[in-house]
XYZ file of N, CA and C in Angstrom:
783
model
N -30.699 32.256 31.449
C -31.882 32.016 31.107
C -32.012 30.647 30.906
N -31.447 29.803 30.209
C -31.343 28.220 29.994
C -31.276 27.749 30.912
N -30.284 28.204 31.943
C -30.044 27.342 33.412
C -31.283 27.342 34.161
N -31.984 28.668 34.358
C -33.142 28.712 35.151
C -34.590 27.920 34.315
N -34.519 27.974 32.965
C -35.808 27.321 32.568
C -35.477 25.733 32.458
N -34.034 25.630 32.367
C -33.871 23.984 32.463
C -34.309 23.227 33.929
N -34.299 24.093 34.648
C -34.694 23.528 36.045
C -36.079 23.582 36.368
N -37.168 24.887 35.563
C -38.205 24.996 35.676
C -39.132 23.957 34.998
N -38.697 23.779 33.714
C -39.199 22.892 32.784
C -39.724 21.512 33.218
N -39.125 21.028 33.809
C -39.509 19.754 34.375
C -40.608 19.719 35.198
N -40.995 20.777 35.848
C -42.251 21.352 36.721
C -43.354 21.140 35.694
N -43.203 21.386 34.344
C -44.446 21.222 33.340
C -44.317 19.970 32.902
N -43.268 19.433 32.846
C -43.424 18.005 31.968
C -43.242 16.593 32.605
N -42.701 16.766 33.948
C -42.503 15.834 34.745
C -43.599 15.460 35.730
N -44.286 16.312 36.060
C -45.136 16.166 37.198
C -46.741 16.146 36.959
N -47.011 15.950 35.955
C -48.524 15.699 35.445
C -49.417 16.463 34.878
N -48.457 17.612 34.657
C -49.591 18.851 34.204
C -50.037 18.283 32.542
N -49.196 18.117 31.933
C -49.318 17.386 30.323
C -50.390 16.367 30.286
N -50.066 15.691 31.336
C -51.119 14.293 31.200
C -52.567 14.812 31.881
N -52.557 15.693 32.680
C -53.953 16.340 33.101
C -54.711 17.089 32.009
N -53.629 17.877 31.287
C -54.526 18.775 30.224
C -54.989 17.779 29.056
N -54.212 16.578 28.891
C -54.488 15.837 27.762
C -55.757 15.268 27.546
N -56.080 14.837 29.161
C -57.589 14.291 29.346
C -58.624 15.242 29.112
N -58.207 16.343 29.636
C -59.479 17.672 29.618
C -59.571 18.214 28.341
N -58.574 18.294 27.327
C -58.594 19.361 26.242
C -58.218 18.364 24.839
N -58.308 16.994 25.131
C -57.911 16.228 23.706
C -59.151 16.799 22.918
N -60.483 16.550 23.177
C -61.497 16.792 22.092
C -61.868 18.232 21.771
N -60.750 19.050 22.178
C -60.764 20.472 21.722
C -59.810 20.727 20.637
N -58.893 20.460 21.224
C -57.223 20.702 20.600
C -57.157 19.962 19.484
N -57.398 18.473 19.330
C -57.101 17.549 18.619
C -57.923 17.913 17.109
N -59.097 18.127 17.015
C -59.675 18.341 16.145
C -59.450 19.489 15.114
N -58.806 20.738 15.868
C -58.331 21.990 15.082
C -56.946 21.703 14.788
N -55.916 21.469 15.710
C -54.580 21.533 15.568
C -53.810 20.159 15.223
N -54.695 18.911 15.454
C -54.249 17.577 15.343
C -53.130 17.122 16.043
N -53.157 17.647 17.384
C -52.089 17.398 18.442
C -53.130 17.072 19.737
N -52.586 16.413 20.821
C -53.180 15.991 21.923
C -53.445 17.504 22.661
N -54.385 17.191 23.798
C -54.367 18.448 24.615
C -53.301 18.730 25.398
N -52.473 18.048 25.673
C -51.279 18.525 26.705
C -50.271 19.338 25.730
N -50.543 19.585 24.400
C -49.862 20.414 23.799
C -50.061 21.948 24.112
N -51.234 21.940 24.817
C -51.350 23.715 25.508
C -50.361 23.875 26.396
N -49.802 22.956 27.069
C -48.527 23.181 28.120
C -47.510 23.956 27.299
N -47.113 23.492 25.920
C -46.151 23.917 25.143
C -46.586 25.253 24.323
N -47.789 25.426 23.965
C -48.078 26.787 23.564
C -48.237 27.592 24.684
N -48.504 27.488 25.850
C -48.300 28.518 27.270
C -46.757 28.795 27.269
N -45.966 27.696 27.178
C -44.411 27.909 27.383
C -43.748 28.611 26.146
N -44.385 28.739 25.031
C -44.276 29.522 24.077
C -44.241 31.079 23.934
N -45.678 31.191 24.511
C -46.251 32.664 24.353
C -45.691 33.379 25.737
N -45.455 32.715 26.941
C -45.049 33.212 28.295
C -43.533 33.181 28.229
N -42.802 32.238 27.838
C -41.651 31.959 28.311
C -40.616 32.297 26.900
N -40.975 31.731 25.601
C -40.182 31.656 24.889
C -40.326 30.301 23.773
N -40.091 30.604 22.327
C -40.268 29.774 21.369
C -39.214 28.684 21.642
N -38.204 28.915 22.081
C -36.981 28.235 21.928
C -36.963 27.221 23.390
N -37.619 27.779 24.219
C -38.189 27.214 25.396
C -39.037 25.914 25.139
N -39.952 26.496 24.179
C -41.276 25.317 24.007
C -40.600 24.383 23.230
N -39.859 24.689 22.321
C -39.139 23.710 21.289
C -38.415 22.568 22.235
N -37.745 23.220 23.197
C -36.716 22.215 23.946
C -37.572 21.303 24.849
N -38.538 22.121 25.500
C -39.809 21.403 26.525
C -40.182 20.090 25.585
N -40.643 20.253 24.411
C -41.467 19.263 23.144
C -40.506 18.244 23.019
N -38.974 18.654 22.917
C -38.160 17.651 22.747
C -37.904 16.690 23.599
N -37.940 17.272 24.756
C -38.010 16.714 26.426
C -39.043 15.368 26.251
N -40.484 15.993 26.086
C -41.458 15.451 26.108
C -41.506 13.909 25.118
N -41.115 14.454 23.717
C -41.026 13.232 22.658
C -40.062 12.360 23.193
N -39.155 12.397 24.035
C -38.002 11.749 24.056
C -38.768 10.583 25.407
N -39.401 11.127 26.163
C -40.211 10.542 27.246
C -41.434 9.706 26.687
N -41.907 9.854 25.435
C -42.699 9.200 25.174
C -44.219 9.783 24.899
N -44.340 10.984 25.528
C -45.699 11.976 25.625
C -46.002 12.174 24.085
N -45.244 12.546 23.191
C -45.809 12.801 21.834
C -45.073 11.747 20.878
N -45.921 11.501 19.887
C -45.220 10.657 18.787
C -44.434 11.861 17.806
N -43.724 11.328 17.038
C -42.707 12.034 16.116
C -43.850 13.025 15.291
N -44.616 12.591 15.119
C -45.740 13.816 13.939
C -46.394 14.965 14.811
N -46.811 14.614 16.062
C -47.233 15.491 17.108
C -46.076 16.407 17.458
N -44.781 15.856 17.954
C -43.700 16.733 18.365
C -43.417 17.868 17.182
N -43.367 17.026 16.036
C -42.892 18.163 14.856
C -43.697 19.116 14.558
N -45.244 18.982 14.753
C -46.183 19.623 14.975
C -46.179 21.139 15.481
N -45.841 20.516 16.801
C -45.751 21.423 17.930
C -44.550 22.557 17.716
N -43.440 21.647 17.489
C -41.957 22.629 17.533
C -42.057 23.716 16.262
N -42.859 23.422 15.291
C -42.648 23.999 13.923
C -44.213 25.045 13.903
N -44.955 24.262 13.674
C -46.479 25.119 13.326
C -47.338 25.480 14.503
N -46.626 25.119 15.655
C -47.609 25.535 16.715
C -46.351 25.939 17.858
N -45.407 26.904 17.405
C -44.848 27.496 18.363
C -44.865 29.065 18.228
N -45.650 29.430 19.172
C -46.174 31.052 18.650
C -45.177 31.861 18.990
N -44.757 32.909 18.423
C -43.906 34.009 18.787
C -44.411 34.729 19.971
N -43.302 34.756 21.203
C -43.883 34.947 22.363
C -43.967 36.430 22.697
N -44.573 36.815 23.738
C -45.255 38.166 24.279
C -43.968 38.743 24.341
N -43.091 38.380 25.330
C -41.571 39.312 25.584
C -41.171 39.403 24.357
N -41.047 38.577 23.292
C -40.271 38.655 22.080
C -41.107 40.013 21.184
N -42.206 39.828 21.511
C -43.399 40.748 20.485
C -42.959 42.298 21.128
N -42.790 42.345 22.442
C -42.502 43.774 23.204
C -41.434 44.202 22.947
N -40.148 43.300 22.931
C -38.974 43.879 22.514
C -39.031 44.260 20.873
N -39.707 43.489 19.997
C -39.472 43.632 18.721
C -39.936 45.121 18.319
N -41.386 45.386 18.878
C -42.161 46.352 18.629
C -41.372 47.668 19.407
N -40.844 47.404 20.456
C -40.063 48.630 21.092
C -38.950 49.171 20.158
N -38.211 48.513 19.451
C -37.416 48.776 18.341
C -38.162 49.780 17.109
N -39.340 49.203 16.862
C -39.909 49.776 15.486
C -40.767 51.063 15.661
N -41.849 50.956 16.517
C -42.655 52.148 16.760
C -43.323 52.406 17.972
N -44.418 53.165 17.830
C -45.200 53.859 18.785
C -45.954 52.459 19.590
N -45.808 52.989 20.887
C -46.123 51.556 21.830
C -47.618 51.620 21.733
N -48.301 52.624 21.541
C -49.723 52.630 21.213
C -50.255 51.467 20.219
N -49.592 51.208 19.337
C -49.969 50.362 18.447
C -49.592 48.811 18.532
N -48.893 48.729 20.025
C -48.493 47.261 20.143
C -49.687 46.069 19.995
N -50.718 46.480 20.648
C -51.892 45.322 20.514
C -52.330 45.139 19.521
N -52.194 45.977 18.208
C -52.836 45.746 17.199
C -51.696 45.096 16.453
N -50.302 45.163 16.559
C -49.476 44.391 16.015
C -49.356 43.015 16.685
N -49.350 43.046 17.827
C -49.310 41.377 18.291
C -50.471 40.703 18.258
N -51.943 41.593 18.289
C -53.251 40.759 17.560
C -53.100 40.158 16.241
N -52.632 41.070 15.298
C -52.544 40.516 13.939
C -51.376 39.245 13.919
N -50.406 39.491 14.469
C -49.175 38.511 14.835
C -49.904 37.007 15.072
N -50.679 36.955 16.014
C -51.151 35.876 16.515
C -52.405 35.346 15.885
N -53.274 36.173 14.793
C -54.171 35.603 14.151
C -53.460 35.079 12.821
N -52.372 35.732 12.339
C -51.823 35.248 11.030
C -51.044 33.725 11.498
N -50.528 34.031 12.830
C -50.111 32.455 13.448
C -51.047 31.212 13.541
N -52.215 31.413 14.074
C -53.129 30.379 14.257
C -53.564 29.901 12.821
N -54.054 31.165 12.064
C -54.552 30.769 10.515
C -53.377 29.721 10.100
N -51.884 30.224 10.143
C -51.058 29.255 9.240
C -50.929 27.835 10.101
N -51.049 27.759 11.410
C -51.047 26.762 12.169
C -52.263 25.837 11.484
N -53.466 26.421 11.440
C -54.464 25.417 11.309
C -54.339 24.738 9.745
N -53.712 25.466 8.924
C -53.298 25.028 7.494
C -52.375 24.009 7.522
N -51.116 24.494 8.274
C -49.888 23.698 7.872
C -49.985 22.460 8.602
N -50.651 22.245 9.756
C -50.774 20.788 10.384
C -51.307 19.736 9.441
N -52.365 20.444 8.623
C -52.747 19.208 7.690
C -52.126 19.102 6.504
N -50.707 19.488 6.103
C -50.099 19.258 5.114
C -48.893 18.619 5.298
N -48.267 17.968 4.102
C -47.014 17.212 4.212
C -46.057 18.176 4.411
N -45.135 17.672 5.456
C -44.548 16.121 5.429
C -45.419 15.718 6.811
N -45.893 16.748 7.715
C -46.557 16.238 8.807
C -47.230 14.820 8.795
N -47.899 15.029 7.675
C -49.373 13.826 7.408
C -48.650 12.308 7.369
N -47.326 12.527 6.653
C -46.872 11.264 6.478
C -45.846 10.644 7.643
N -45.606 11.425 8.910
C -44.791 11.165 9.925
C -45.266 10.002 10.742
N -44.299 9.569 11.263
C -44.643 8.395 12.078
C -45.529 8.915 13.401
N -46.779 8.197 13.681
C -47.653 8.473 14.979
C -47.284 7.464 15.920
N -46.462 6.696 15.969
C -46.059 5.754 16.999
C -45.667 6.507 18.197
N -46.226 6.482 19.296
C -45.364 6.937 20.766
C -44.376 5.991 21.097
N -43.165 6.277 21.701
C -42.204 5.696 22.467
C -42.774 4.997 23.761
N -43.847 5.627 24.210
C -44.713 4.855 25.414
C -46.133 5.000 25.367
N -46.638 4.090 25.162
C -48.191 4.208 24.413
C -48.810 4.855 25.740
N -49.806 5.775 25.248
C -50.870 6.566 26.072
C -51.799 5.753 26.686
N -51.869 5.579 27.852
C -53.288 5.222 28.438
C -54.108 6.088 28.919
N -55.445 6.124 28.956
C -56.307 7.105 29.268
C -57.301 6.356 30.032
N -57.620 6.741 31.359
C -58.041 6.072 32.669
C -59.875 6.267 32.326
N -60.297 5.171 32.041
C -61.680 5.098 31.929
C -62.842 5.340 32.876
N -62.392 5.118 34.321
C -63.416 5.294 35.501
C -63.454 6.791 35.909
N -64.791 7.212 36.229
C -64.999 8.529 36.670
C -65.021 9.507 35.582
N -65.448 10.874 35.993
C -65.464 11.829 35.282
C -64.398 12.324 34.612
N -64.218 13.274 33.973
C -63.086 13.819 33.041
C -62.105 14.348 34.126
N -62.504 15.063 34.952
C -61.919 15.648 35.869
C -60.984 14.502 36.759
N -61.757 13.631 37.472
C -61.116 12.338 38.077
C -60.036 11.580 37.228
N -60.239 11.367 35.961
C -59.668 10.754 35.188
C -58.245 11.570 34.832
N -58.443 12.801 34.803
C -57.093 13.922 34.450
C -56.279 13.674 35.722
N -56.916 14.001 36.905
C -56.042 13.671 38.167
C -55.515 12.452 38.382
N -56.000 11.392 38.078
C -55.531 10.110 38.188
C -54.440 9.886 37.165
N -54.497 10.180 35.990
C -53.458 10.032 35.207
C -52.114 11.156 35.626
N -52.424 12.396 35.948
C -51.190 13.330 36.412
C -50.666 12.602 37.460
N -51.512 12.254 38.408
C -50.927 11.658 39.679
C -50.013 10.364 39.379
N -50.251 9.906 38.489
C -49.573 8.389 37.945
C -48.029 8.851 37.471
N -48.378 10.055 36.486
C -47.088 10.478 36.286
C -46.145 10.998 36.885
N -46.670 11.754 37.909
C -45.906 12.631 38.991
C -45.282 11.307 40.114
N -45.940 10.172 40.257
C -45.494 9.516 41.083
C -44.251 8.721 40.484
N -44.085 8.729 39.406
C -42.942 7.960 38.705
C -41.716 8.737 38.257
N -42.034 9.973 38.539
C -40.782 10.805 38.234
C -39.835 10.879 39.503
N -38.446 10.678 38.769
C -37.319 11.125 39.807
C -36.264 12.218 39.110
N -36.359 13.305 39.976
C -36.289 14.400 39.506
C -34.597 14.512 39.520
N -33.593 14.833 38.740
C -32.122 14.875 39.009
C -31.312 16.249 38.659
N -31.209 16.628 39.897
C -30.593 18.146 39.574
C -29.007 17.920 38.713
N -28.355 16.702 38.760
C -27.275 16.454 38.078
C -27.711 16.182 36.555
N -28.715 15.659 36.401
C -28.960 15.592 34.649
C -29.474 16.911 34.151
N -30.203 17.993 35.067
C -30.624 19.196 34.463
C -29.154 20.096 34.293
N -28.151 19.997 35.195
C -26.989 20.897 34.628
C -26.270 20.122 33.572
N -26.245 18.604 33.668
C -25.538 18.475 32.216
C -26.146 18.739 31.002
N -27.313 18.746 31.025
C -28.132 19.531 29.972
C -27.973 20.762 29.519
N -27.840 21.345 30.634
C -27.426 22.925 30.320
C -26.317 22.878 29.736
N -25.145 22.183 30.315
C -23.685 22.441 29.755
C -23.771 21.793 28.144
N -24.754 20.951 27.974
C -24.877 20.438 26.680
C -25.263 21.437 25.684
N -26.368 22.284 26.019
C -26.947 22.997 25.141
C -25.751 24.486 25.057
N -25.217 24.588 26.103
C -24.259 25.841 25.787
C -22.993 25.276 25.078
N -22.707 24.121 25.143
C -21.293 23.724 24.509
C -21.619 23.554 22.859
N -23.068 23.208 22.531
C -23.313 23.008 21.075
C -23.699 24.401 20.590
N -24.434 24.995 21.307
C -25.206 26.323 20.932
C -24.354 27.327 20.580
N -23.581 27.635 21.544
C -22.687 29.085 21.520
C -21.861 29.064 20.455
N -20.829 28.043 20.114
C -19.933 28.031 18.961
C -20.704 28.441 17.728
N -22.082 27.619 17.553
C -22.822 27.925 16.210
C -23.321 29.161 16.177
N -23.657 30.018 17.394
C -23.961 31.398 17.370
C -23.072 32.296 17.080
N -21.665 31.981 17.411
C -20.737 32.880 17.141
C -20.463 32.792 15.730
N -20.277 31.482 15.209
C -19.994 31.438 13.730
C -21.070 32.060 12.674
N -22.279 31.734 13.098
C -23.382 32.283 12.291
C -23.249 33.866 12.352
N -23.163 34.542 13.558
C -23.130 36.093 13.626
C -21.913 36.371 12.717
N -20.897 36.046 12.751
C -19.574 36.361 12.125
C -19.466 36.498 10.789
N -19.986 35.172 10.307
C -20.355 35.004 8.824
C -21.470 36.008 8.266
N -22.308 36.240 9.159
C -23.683 37.035 8.788
C -23.194 38.398 8.476
N -22.391 39.079 9.845
C -21.730 40.487 9.418
C -20.994 40.655 8.200
N -20.071 39.498 7.924
C -19.252 39.570 6.694
C -19.963 39.801 5.498
N -21.179 39.185 5.264
C -22.183 39.040 4.150
C -22.732 40.175 4.012
N -23.104 40.917 5.148
C -23.760 42.042 5.038
C -23.048 43.329 4.684
N -21.799 43.276 5.307
C -20.901 44.556 5.198
C -20.232 44.516 3.923
N -19.857 43.254 3.390
C -18.897 43.295 2.226
C -19.771 42.632 1.015
N -20.897 42.142 0.703
C -21.510 41.740 -0.183
C -22.790 42.156 -0.824
N -23.596 41.992 -1.684
C -24.821 42.804 -1.640
C -25.840 41.424 -1.893
N -25.458 39.976 -1.184
C -26.042 38.964 -1.463
C -27.632 39.159 -0.969
N -27.738 39.771 -0.012
C -29.091 39.965 0.737
C -30.124 40.752 -0.342
N -29.387 41.939 -1.049
C -30.124 42.590 -1.786
C -30.614 41.654 -3.085
N -29.933 40.933 -3.428
C -30.254 39.932 -4.532
C -31.129 38.972 -4.207
N -31.052 38.349 -2.981
C -31.885 37.292 -2.486
C -33.097 37.642 -2.132
N -33.587 38.954 -1.722
C -34.740 39.286 -1.383
C -35.712 40.105 -2.564
N -34.797 40.018 -3.819
C -35.363 40.854 -4.939
C -36.761 40.101 -5.303
N -36.595 38.883 -5.312
C -38.275 38.199 -5.606
C -39.290 38.589 -4.933
N -38.939 38.753 -3.320
C -39.773 39.144 -2.402
C -40.289 40.739 -2.778
N -39.246 41.197 -3.230
C -39.644 42.746 -3.584
C -40.715 42.873 -4.665
N -40.907 42.046 -5.423
C -41.652 41.999 -6.535
C -43.038 41.663 -5.871
N -42.932 40.681 -5.095
C -44.208 40.289 -4.516
C -45.032 41.172 -3.607
N -44.145 42.101 -2.921
C -44.795 43.129 -2.100
C -45.193 44.416 -2.874
N -44.436 44.452 -3.863
C -45.172 45.534 -4.874
C -46.627 45.093 -5.445
N -46.571 43.830 -5.378
C -48.185 43.548 -6.042
C -49.130 44.205 -5.055
N -48.969 44.478 -3.891
C -49.786 44.722 -2.712
C -49.646 46.331 -2.359
N -49.060 46.968 -3.292
C -48.668 48.303 -2.934
C -48.190 48.705 -1.809
N -47.244 47.708 -1.400
C -46.502 48.195 -0.043
C -45.100 49.093 -0.600
N -45.060 50.197 0.465
C -44.402 51.180 -0.176
C -42.912 50.554 0.399
N -41.890 51.218 -0.434
C -40.584 50.573 -0.493
C -40.500 49.336 -0.672
N -40.974 48.674 -1.579
C -41.139 47.070 -1.496
C -39.590 46.557 -1.394
N -38.645 46.998 -2.292
C -37.333 46.530 -2.156
C -36.488 46.670 -0.909
N -36.733 47.498 -0.360
C -35.986 47.673 0.955
C -36.502 46.947 1.816
N -38.204 47.057 1.917
C -38.793 46.085 2.962
C -38.441 44.567 2.784
N -38.172 44.229 1.343
C -38.270 42.537 1.194
C -36.916 41.840 1.780
N -36.020 42.896 2.249
C -34.786 42.443 2.922
C -35.300 41.988 4.620
N -35.831 42.513 4.904
C -36.598 42.106 6.356
C -37.129 40.758 6.265
N -37.636 40.178 5.064
C -37.874 38.813 4.972
C -36.736 37.715 4.907
N -35.640 38.228 4.790
C -34.277 37.612 4.421
C -33.523 37.544 5.959
N -33.223 39.248 6.398
C -32.408 39.133 7.581
C -32.821 38.538 8.689
N -34.227 38.210 8.642
C -34.813 37.537 9.885
C -34.118 36.250 10.284
N -33.306 35.641 9.040
C -32.856 34.412 9.445
C -31.492 34.782 10.276
N -30.765 35.914 10.411
C -29.499 36.233 10.870
C -29.913 36.504 12.257
N -30.901 37.453 12.526
C -30.940 37.923 13.934
C -32.689 38.422 13.882
N -33.074 38.403 15.081
C -34.474 39.140 15.462
C -34.784 40.381 15.087
N -33.826 41.061 15.565
C -33.782 42.592 15.580
C -33.473 43.059 14.280
N -33.000 42.558 13.445
C -32.239 43.181 12.166
C -33.261 43.655 11.090
N -34.403 42.995 11.002
C -35.576 43.783 10.317
C -36.311 44.891 11.062
N -36.364 44.864 12.217
C -36.832 46.147 13.036
C -35.924 47.166 12.860
N -34.767 47.064 12.587
C -34.049 48.115 12.285
C -34.174 49.100 10.806
N -34.663 48.096 10.261
C -35.286 48.720 8.702
C -36.605 49.270 8.961
N -37.500 48.566 9.799
C -39.084 48.841 9.887
C -39.234 50.195 10.612
N -38.079 50.504 11.610
C -38.265 51.641 12.455
C -38.255 52.967 11.540
N -37.680 52.801 10.517
C -37.593 54.029 9.552
C -38.566 54.360 8.565
N -39.439 53.485 8.477
C -40.724 53.599 7.666
C -41.786 54.638 8.429
N -42.207 55.199 7.251
C -43.295 56.448 7.897
C -44.391 55.944 8.348
N -44.974 55.095 7.619
C -46.556 54.511 7.582
C -46.555 53.311 8.720
N -47.358 53.724 9.769
C -47.501 52.886 10.810
C -48.136 51.118 10.451
N -49.226 51.625 9.480
C -49.812 50.285 8.818
C -48.680 49.614 8.254
N -47.784 49.858 7.468
C -46.757 48.988 6.820
C -45.893 48.584 7.776
N -45.700 49.357 8.726
C -44.698 48.964 10.165
C -45.497 47.417 10.573
N -46.863 47.725 10.985
C -47.497 46.740 11.491
C -47.570 45.485 10.875
N -48.014 45.602 9.427
C -47.976 44.323 8.568
C -46.705 43.532 8.243
N -45.577 44.358 8.327
C -44.354 43.754 7.954
C -43.655 43.001 9.370
N -44.058 43.677 10.355
C -43.623 43.288 11.709
C -44.590 41.796 12.218
N -45.448 42.022 11.656
C -46.183 40.776 11.997
C -45.895 39.521 11.100
N -45.551 39.662 9.667
C -44.999 38.730 8.850
C -43.531 38.147 9.604
N -42.727 39.375 9.795
C -41.662 38.841 10.141
C -41.456 38.204 11.361
N -42.281 38.562 12.259
C -42.508 37.763 13.823
C -42.688 36.623 13.590
N -43.827 36.062 12.454
C -44.482 34.578 12.474
C -43.225 33.872 11.523
N -42.503 34.654 10.956
C -41.357 33.792 10.577
C -40.048 32.984 11.337
N -40.344 33.806 12.642
C -39.706 32.817 14.020
C -40.002 31.459 13.748
N -41.447 31.099 13.347
C -41.745 29.823 13.653
C -40.967 29.005 12.691
N -40.812 29.445 11.301
C -40.426 28.559 10.512
C -38.756 28.673 10.250
N -38.115 29.801 10.592
C -37.072 30.241 10.061
C -36.079 30.085 11.600
N -36.301 30.637 12.398
C -35.395 30.942 13.665
C -34.955 29.595 14.243
């Protein structure tokens, strides 16, 4: 998946689509989420492909000067929506498929509400806004012609390299796989031989109890186990009788993907 995505992502970031959307959508996206219009490419990537690929794409764009540090960090954290495919996988473990759209609709509603608030808070507001490559917006013609002009200029300068893509894939695998194996091994040892997660999740249990969530101290563990693996909370939630409780807790834990995973 990483290999295919690595060859596919340059089509989104290198050939003018981001620049095209920046000109057309700036006046809509910027007042709401404090990022340029070309961030829509990253949102769409996150929604249809996956949050990890959206973060990777944002990193590439930052290095090329498309985003400032402040904009890149807003996109990589507060604006990385849990993907549709992840939602389908997650809910398939938990409950009845007829409730999926209710669950995912609530997840997206929570996501955009949190994003609207988070982008206006520190540390984002104090980060550097300087771009490595200053953005130049054409002034001649209507919005569409300006967008096409800026996109074509970007595409004309692009020099795509298969070798660089292969090296990037190797770099990701070499750095990511050992970390994943280590984290997974340590997590299993902690779950099987200690009660550290029960202790850590106790304050969350008290919080859930305030809102009359059933089995609060059991469900509080889902807010901790998400740090280990996506499916861990789903394994607990599938044994809960109430579908409303399943939907609420699933929406919360899905959105933790933005801030933890």
